C-alpha atoms as an extended CHARMM CRD file, in Angstrom:
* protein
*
        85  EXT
         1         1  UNK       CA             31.1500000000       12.7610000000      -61.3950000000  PROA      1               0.0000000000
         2         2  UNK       CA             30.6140000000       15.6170000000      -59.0100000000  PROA      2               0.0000000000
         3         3  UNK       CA             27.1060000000       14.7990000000      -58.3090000000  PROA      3               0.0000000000
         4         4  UNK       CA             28.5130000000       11.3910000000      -57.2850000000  PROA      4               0.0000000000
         5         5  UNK       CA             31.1350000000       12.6220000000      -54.8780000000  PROA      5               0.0000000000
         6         6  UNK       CA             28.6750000000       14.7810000000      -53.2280000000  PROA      6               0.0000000000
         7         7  UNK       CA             26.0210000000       11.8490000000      -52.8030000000  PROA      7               0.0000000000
         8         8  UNK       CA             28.9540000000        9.6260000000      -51.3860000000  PROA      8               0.0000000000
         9         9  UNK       CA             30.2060000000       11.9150000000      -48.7550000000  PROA      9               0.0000000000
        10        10  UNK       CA             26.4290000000       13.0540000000      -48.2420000000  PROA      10              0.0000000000
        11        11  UNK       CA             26.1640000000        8.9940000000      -47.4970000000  PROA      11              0.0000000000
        12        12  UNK       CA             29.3480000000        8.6030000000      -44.9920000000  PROA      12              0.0000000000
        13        13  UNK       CA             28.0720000000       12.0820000000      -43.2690000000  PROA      13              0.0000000000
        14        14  UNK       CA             24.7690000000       10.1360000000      -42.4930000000  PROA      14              0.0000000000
        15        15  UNK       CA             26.1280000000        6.8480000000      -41.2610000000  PROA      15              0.0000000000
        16        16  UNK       CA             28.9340000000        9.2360000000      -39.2470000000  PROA      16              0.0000000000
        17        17  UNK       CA             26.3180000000       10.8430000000      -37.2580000000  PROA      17              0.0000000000
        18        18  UNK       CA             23.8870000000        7.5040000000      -36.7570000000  PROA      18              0.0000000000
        19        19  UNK       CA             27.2780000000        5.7920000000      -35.2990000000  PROA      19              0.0000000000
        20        20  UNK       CA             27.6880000000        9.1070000000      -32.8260000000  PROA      20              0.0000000000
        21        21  UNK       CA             24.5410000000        9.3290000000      -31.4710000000  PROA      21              0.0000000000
        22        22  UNK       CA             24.5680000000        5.0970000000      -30.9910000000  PROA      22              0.0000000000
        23        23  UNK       CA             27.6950000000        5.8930000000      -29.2690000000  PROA      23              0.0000000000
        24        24  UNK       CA             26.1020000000        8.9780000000      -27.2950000000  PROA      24              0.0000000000
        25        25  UNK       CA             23.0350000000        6.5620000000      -26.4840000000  PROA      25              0.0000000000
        26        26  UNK       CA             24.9030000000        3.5890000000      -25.2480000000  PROA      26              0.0000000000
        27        27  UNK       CA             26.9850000000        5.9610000000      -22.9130000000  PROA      27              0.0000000000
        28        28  UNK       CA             24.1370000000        7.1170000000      -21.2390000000  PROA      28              0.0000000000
        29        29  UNK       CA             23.2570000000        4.2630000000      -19.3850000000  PROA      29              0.0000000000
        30        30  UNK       CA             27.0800000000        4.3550000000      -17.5940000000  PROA      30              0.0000000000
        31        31  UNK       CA             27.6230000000        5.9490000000      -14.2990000000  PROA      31              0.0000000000
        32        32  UNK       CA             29.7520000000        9.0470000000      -14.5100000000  PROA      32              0.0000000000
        33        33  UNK       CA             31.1010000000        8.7200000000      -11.2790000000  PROA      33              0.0000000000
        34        34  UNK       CA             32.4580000000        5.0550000000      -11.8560000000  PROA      34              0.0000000000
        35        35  UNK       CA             32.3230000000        4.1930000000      -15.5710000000  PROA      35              0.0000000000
        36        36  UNK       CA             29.9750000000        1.3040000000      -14.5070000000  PROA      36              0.0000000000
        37        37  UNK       CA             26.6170000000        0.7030000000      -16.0990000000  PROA      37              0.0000000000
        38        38  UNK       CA             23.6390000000        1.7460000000      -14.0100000000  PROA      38              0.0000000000
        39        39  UNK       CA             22.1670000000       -1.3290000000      -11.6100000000  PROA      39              0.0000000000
        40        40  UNK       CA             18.6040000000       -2.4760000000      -11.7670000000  PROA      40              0.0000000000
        41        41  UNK       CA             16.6320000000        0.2300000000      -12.5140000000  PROA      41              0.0000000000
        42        42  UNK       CA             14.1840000000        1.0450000000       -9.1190000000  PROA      42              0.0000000000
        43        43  UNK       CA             11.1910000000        0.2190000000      -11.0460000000  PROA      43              0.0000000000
        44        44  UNK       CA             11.7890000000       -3.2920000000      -11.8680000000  PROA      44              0.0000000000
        45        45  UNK       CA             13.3850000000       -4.1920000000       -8.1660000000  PROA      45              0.0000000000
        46        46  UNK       CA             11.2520000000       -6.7740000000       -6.8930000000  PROA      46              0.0000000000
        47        47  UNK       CA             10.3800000000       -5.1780000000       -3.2190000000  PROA      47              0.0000000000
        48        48  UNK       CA             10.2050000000       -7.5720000000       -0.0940000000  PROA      48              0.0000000000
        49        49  UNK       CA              7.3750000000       -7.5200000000        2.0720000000  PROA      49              0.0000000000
        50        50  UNK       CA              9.3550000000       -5.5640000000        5.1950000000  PROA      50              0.0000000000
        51        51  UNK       CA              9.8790000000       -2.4840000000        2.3540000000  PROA      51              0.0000000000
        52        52  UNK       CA              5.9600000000       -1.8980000000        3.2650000000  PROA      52              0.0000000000
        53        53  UNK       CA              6.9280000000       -1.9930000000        7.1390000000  PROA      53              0.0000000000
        54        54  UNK       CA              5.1560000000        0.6700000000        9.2960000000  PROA      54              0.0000000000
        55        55  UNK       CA              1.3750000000        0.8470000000       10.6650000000  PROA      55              0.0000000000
        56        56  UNK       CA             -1.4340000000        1.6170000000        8.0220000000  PROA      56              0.0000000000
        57        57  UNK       CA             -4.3620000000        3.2850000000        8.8370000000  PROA      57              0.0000000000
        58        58  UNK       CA             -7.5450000000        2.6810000000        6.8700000000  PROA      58              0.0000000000
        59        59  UNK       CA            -10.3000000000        5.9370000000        6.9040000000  PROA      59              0.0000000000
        60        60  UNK       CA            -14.0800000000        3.9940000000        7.0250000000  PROA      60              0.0000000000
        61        61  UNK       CA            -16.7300000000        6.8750000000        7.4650000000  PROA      61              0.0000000000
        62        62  UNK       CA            -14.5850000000        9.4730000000        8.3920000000  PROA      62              0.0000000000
        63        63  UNK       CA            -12.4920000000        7.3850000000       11.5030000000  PROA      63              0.0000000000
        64        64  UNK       CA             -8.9510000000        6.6950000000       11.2600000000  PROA      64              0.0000000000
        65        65  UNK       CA             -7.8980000000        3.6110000000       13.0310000000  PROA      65              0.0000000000
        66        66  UNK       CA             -4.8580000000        1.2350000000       12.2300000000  PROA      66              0.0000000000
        67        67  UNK       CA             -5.4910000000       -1.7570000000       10.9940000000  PROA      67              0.0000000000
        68        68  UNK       CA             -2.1490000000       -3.5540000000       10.1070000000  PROA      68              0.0000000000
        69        69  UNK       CA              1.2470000000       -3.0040000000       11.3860000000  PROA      69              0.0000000000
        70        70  UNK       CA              3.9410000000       -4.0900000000        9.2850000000  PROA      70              0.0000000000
        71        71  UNK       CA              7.7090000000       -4.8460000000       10.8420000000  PROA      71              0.0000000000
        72        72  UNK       CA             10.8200000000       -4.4980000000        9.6310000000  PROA      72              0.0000000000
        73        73  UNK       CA             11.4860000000       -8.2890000000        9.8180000000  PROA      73              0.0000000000
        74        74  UNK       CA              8.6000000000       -9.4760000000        7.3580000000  PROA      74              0.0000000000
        75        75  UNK       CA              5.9910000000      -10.2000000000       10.6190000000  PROA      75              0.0000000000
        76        76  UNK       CA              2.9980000000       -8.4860000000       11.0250000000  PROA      76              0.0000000000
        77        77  UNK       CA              0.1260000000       -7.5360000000       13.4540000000  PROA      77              0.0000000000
        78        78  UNK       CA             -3.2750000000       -7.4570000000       12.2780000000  PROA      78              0.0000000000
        79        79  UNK       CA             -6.1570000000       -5.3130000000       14.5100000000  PROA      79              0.0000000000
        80        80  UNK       CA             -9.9160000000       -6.1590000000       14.7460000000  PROA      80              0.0000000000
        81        81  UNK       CA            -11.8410000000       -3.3880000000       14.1940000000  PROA      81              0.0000000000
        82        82  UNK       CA            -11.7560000000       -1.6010000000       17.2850000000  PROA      82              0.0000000000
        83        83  UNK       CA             -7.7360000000       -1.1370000000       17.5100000000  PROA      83              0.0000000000
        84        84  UNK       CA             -7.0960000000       -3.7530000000       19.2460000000  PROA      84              0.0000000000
        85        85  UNK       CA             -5.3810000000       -7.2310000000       18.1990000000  PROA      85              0.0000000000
């Protein structure tokens, strides 16, 4: 009968702790400043072409020149070769 009790409170000791650190797991994705869960995680934000915006260089045989300029608006400018557009 002992040997029973034991194994039955061994049992709710084990399903105790699984429910706590669910409960621990599922609270980690909330927002401790707000109690909100977290938005979209960064990684799987689907980034718009002006995110890229700037002028990018490309480094053939030891040159630098800029080869596309990207703006803030989507548009772009694309330069031959030599620099220029």
């Amino acid at each position: 009968m002992n040997i029973l009790k034991t194994k039955k409170l061994f049992t709710y000791m084990v399903v105790g702790a699984l429910v706590m650190a669910l409960s621990i797991s599922c609270k980690s994705n909330e927002d401790p400043n707000s109690g909100d869960t977290k938005k979209e995680d960064q990684k799987t934000q689907e980034r718009t072409f002006s995110y890229y915006a700037g002028d990018w260089w490309s480094n053939i045989a030891g040159t630098e020149t800029k080869f596309i300029t990207i703006n803030a608006d989507g548009s772009m400018v694309i330069y031959d070769s030599g620099g220029g557009r």
